[in-house]
Amino acid sequence: MPNAPELAVTGSTGHLGGMVARLLASAGSEQRLLVRDTARAPELEGATPFVTSYAEPGRAKAALAGVTTLFMVSAAEAEDRLQQHYAFVDAAAEAGVRHVVYTSFFGAAPDSTFTLGRDHFATEERIKASGMAYTFLRDNFYLDFLPLLAGDDGVIRGPAGDGVMAAVARADIARSAVTVLRDPALHEGKTYDLTGPEDISLARGAELLTAGTGRTITFHNETLAEAYASRASYGAPPWQVDAWVSTYTAIAAGELAGPTSAVHELTGREPLSLEQFLAESHTL
């Protein structure tokens, strides 16, 4: 594949991957955009779209031929997401990819309270076993999601108790990722816990959302039984409901607490607080 960029980026049609692709293009980095549909790929200077998907290892191997560094955004939530990840990691190793930068989850472990954190840990282990160099970006929950947690009535409902989380802006994850992708050798074998600047509870988050959005937002601490009952009407499969509810129980368990300096170390700037994020969002 002559003249094809050696840096490949997945997820460029989504929020995080799209931010990373745009920042790389602005910095003058050439890249392959691995997408399911080239018509949806962002048009960026130095970016070449390649069609593939995580679930198609043959096509993925062809799209990754000649790639040295791969930015792997975790796949969309699905019952078989871990199997998709395994197939894609194996295809990358077979294609000769040297270094994978993977967006994992804060505190990923085989027994994470947040059920999807277990899949992230298993994916990390698959990458480690592949022989490829790796860098793991373990993202805390996104500040970007907090305004979306409130229902039409302005209430955030979930069994989070008084637990806190060091939620992080998606933009800070993207900036951190670009630092790694621009000089990956400096970050081989490293795991970065990417957080915002402070721990906040959902009750405090509701206060800040009220001040920053003009909506009246409150937090109602559900019991586990209430949490499952209030989500039953969506008709979602059990694994997905478990993931939704464990978003809150992971906060209650303290597994999302503890701000780190990683974003500052990688980007040279302090991560956005919820107040700053809301202020920026309103000026865009």
Tab-separated table of C-alpha atoms in Angstrom, residues 109-212:
chain	number	residue	atom	x	y	z
A	109	ALA	CA	-10.218	-4.796	36.352
A	110	PRO	CA	-11.696	-8.293	36.074
A	111	ASP	CA	-14.022	-7.441	38.968
A	112	SER	CA	-14.861	-3.803	38.150
A	113	THR	CA	-18.209	-2.758	39.592
A	114	PHE	CA	-18.900	-1.021	36.274
A	115	THR	CA	-19.535	-4.135	34.212
A	116	LEU	CA	-18.032	-2.764	31.006
A	117	GLY	CA	-14.775	-2.036	32.861
A	118	ARG	CA	-14.248	-5.809	32.882
A	119	ASP	CA	-14.320	-5.868	29.062
A	120	HIS	CA	-11.768	-3.067	28.948
A	121	PHE	CA	-9.445	-5.005	31.257
A	122	ALA	CA	-9.796	-8.139	29.122
A	123	THR	CA	-9.029	-6.104	25.995
A	124	GLU	CA	-5.908	-4.681	27.639
A	125	GLU	CA	-4.762	-8.204	28.463
A	126	ARG	CA	-5.341	-9.323	24.866
A	127	ILE	CA	-3.249	-6.406	23.601
A	128	LYS	CA	-0.458	-7.172	26.087
A	129	ALA	CA	-0.430	-10.821	25.002
A	130	SER	CA	-0.305	-9.872	21.301
A	131	GLY	CA	3.333	-8.820	21.360
A	132	MET	CA	2.516	-5.308	20.160
A	133	ALA	CA	3.689	-2.299	22.154
A	134	TYR	CA	0.827	-0.559	23.921
A	135	THR	CA	-0.338	2.560	25.695
A	136	PHE	CA	-3.610	2.481	27.630
A	137	LEU	CA	-5.654	5.625	28.180
A	138	ARG	CA	-7.921	4.778	31.098
A	139	ASP	CA	-10.654	7.400	30.883
A	140	ASN	CA	-12.860	8.298	33.811
A	141	PHE	CA	-16.549	8.955	33.053
A	142	TYR	CA	-17.036	11.790	30.608
A	143	LEU	CA	-18.126	15.197	31.852
A	144	ASP	CA	-19.883	15.419	28.482
A	145	PHE	CA	-22.400	12.789	29.619
A	146	LEU	CA	-23.448	14.486	32.847
A	147	PRO	CA	-25.959	16.917	31.295
A	148	LEU	CA	-27.518	13.940	29.490
A	149	LEU	CA	-28.152	11.965	32.687
A	150	ALA	CA	-31.037	14.178	33.756
A	151	GLY	CA	-34.478	13.141	32.552
A	152	ASP	CA	-37.045	15.494	31.056
A	153	ASP	CA	-38.035	16.362	34.614
A	154	GLY	CA	-34.487	17.464	35.425
A	155	VAL	CA	-33.791	14.573	37.782
A	156	ILE	CA	-30.653	12.422	37.674
A	157	ARG	CA	-31.651	9.021	39.056
A	158	GLY	CA	-29.259	6.280	40.087
A	159	PRO	CA	-27.828	4.375	43.057
A	160	ALA	CA	-24.640	6.466	43.357
A	161	GLY	CA	-25.120	7.539	46.973
A	162	ASP	CA	-22.571	10.070	48.168
A	163	GLY	CA	-19.878	8.568	45.966
A	164	VAL	CA	-17.665	10.829	43.877
A	165	MET	CA	-15.980	10.597	40.510
A	166	ALA	CA	-13.146	12.445	38.809
A	167	ALA	CA	-15.057	12.879	35.560
A	168	VAL	CA	-13.071	14.167	32.575
A	169	ALA	CA	-13.933	16.142	29.456
A	170	ARG	CA	-13.790	14.221	26.209
A	171	ALA	CA	-11.678	17.047	24.759
A	172	ASP	CA	-8.996	16.408	27.383
A	173	ILE	CA	-8.925	12.724	26.441
A	174	ALA	CA	-8.506	13.697	22.774
A	175	ARG	CA	-5.669	16.116	23.517
A	176	SER	CA	-3.942	13.480	25.645
A	177	ALA	CA	-4.313	10.865	22.923
A	178	VAL	CA	-2.789	13.150	20.292
A	179	THR	CA	0.288	13.730	22.466
A	180	VAL	CA	0.803	9.963	22.648
A	181	LEU	CA	0.105	9.373	18.957
A	182	ARG	CA	2.505	12.113	17.835
A	183	ASP	CA	5.441	10.431	19.631
A	184	PRO	CA	4.333	6.946	20.659
A	185	ALA	CA	7.768	5.592	21.541
A	186	LEU	CA	7.847	7.850	24.603
A	187	HIS	CA	4.707	6.204	25.951
A	188	GLU	CA	5.328	2.493	25.312
A	189	GLY	CA	4.068	0.246	28.067
A	190	LYS	CA	2.428	3.098	29.965
A	191	THR	CA	-1.079	3.343	31.396
A	192	TYR	CA	-2.509	6.806	31.960
A	193	ASP	CA	-5.448	7.355	34.323
A	194	LEU	CA	-7.147	10.345	32.696
A	195	THR	CA	-9.388	12.388	34.985
A	196	GLY	CA	-10.776	15.827	35.528
A	197	PRO	CA	-9.339	18.130	38.196
A	198	GLU	CA	-11.698	17.243	41.041
A	199	ASP	CA	-13.943	14.641	42.589
A	200	ILE	CA	-17.641	15.477	42.346
A	201	SER	CA	-20.725	13.691	43.613
A	202	LEU	CA	-23.867	13.551	41.506
A	203	ALA	CA	-25.562	15.851	44.001
A	204	ARG	CA	-22.782	18.414	43.485
A	205	GLY	CA	-22.884	17.756	39.758
A	206	ALA	CA	-26.596	18.554	39.751
A	207	GLU	CA	-25.888	21.888	41.488
A	208	LEU	CA	-23.220	22.786	38.920
A	209	LEU	CA	-25.464	21.731	36.043
A	210	THR	CA	-28.246	23.930	37.408
A	211	ALA	CA	-25.878	26.894	37.584
A	212	GLY	CA	-24.294	26.206	34.210
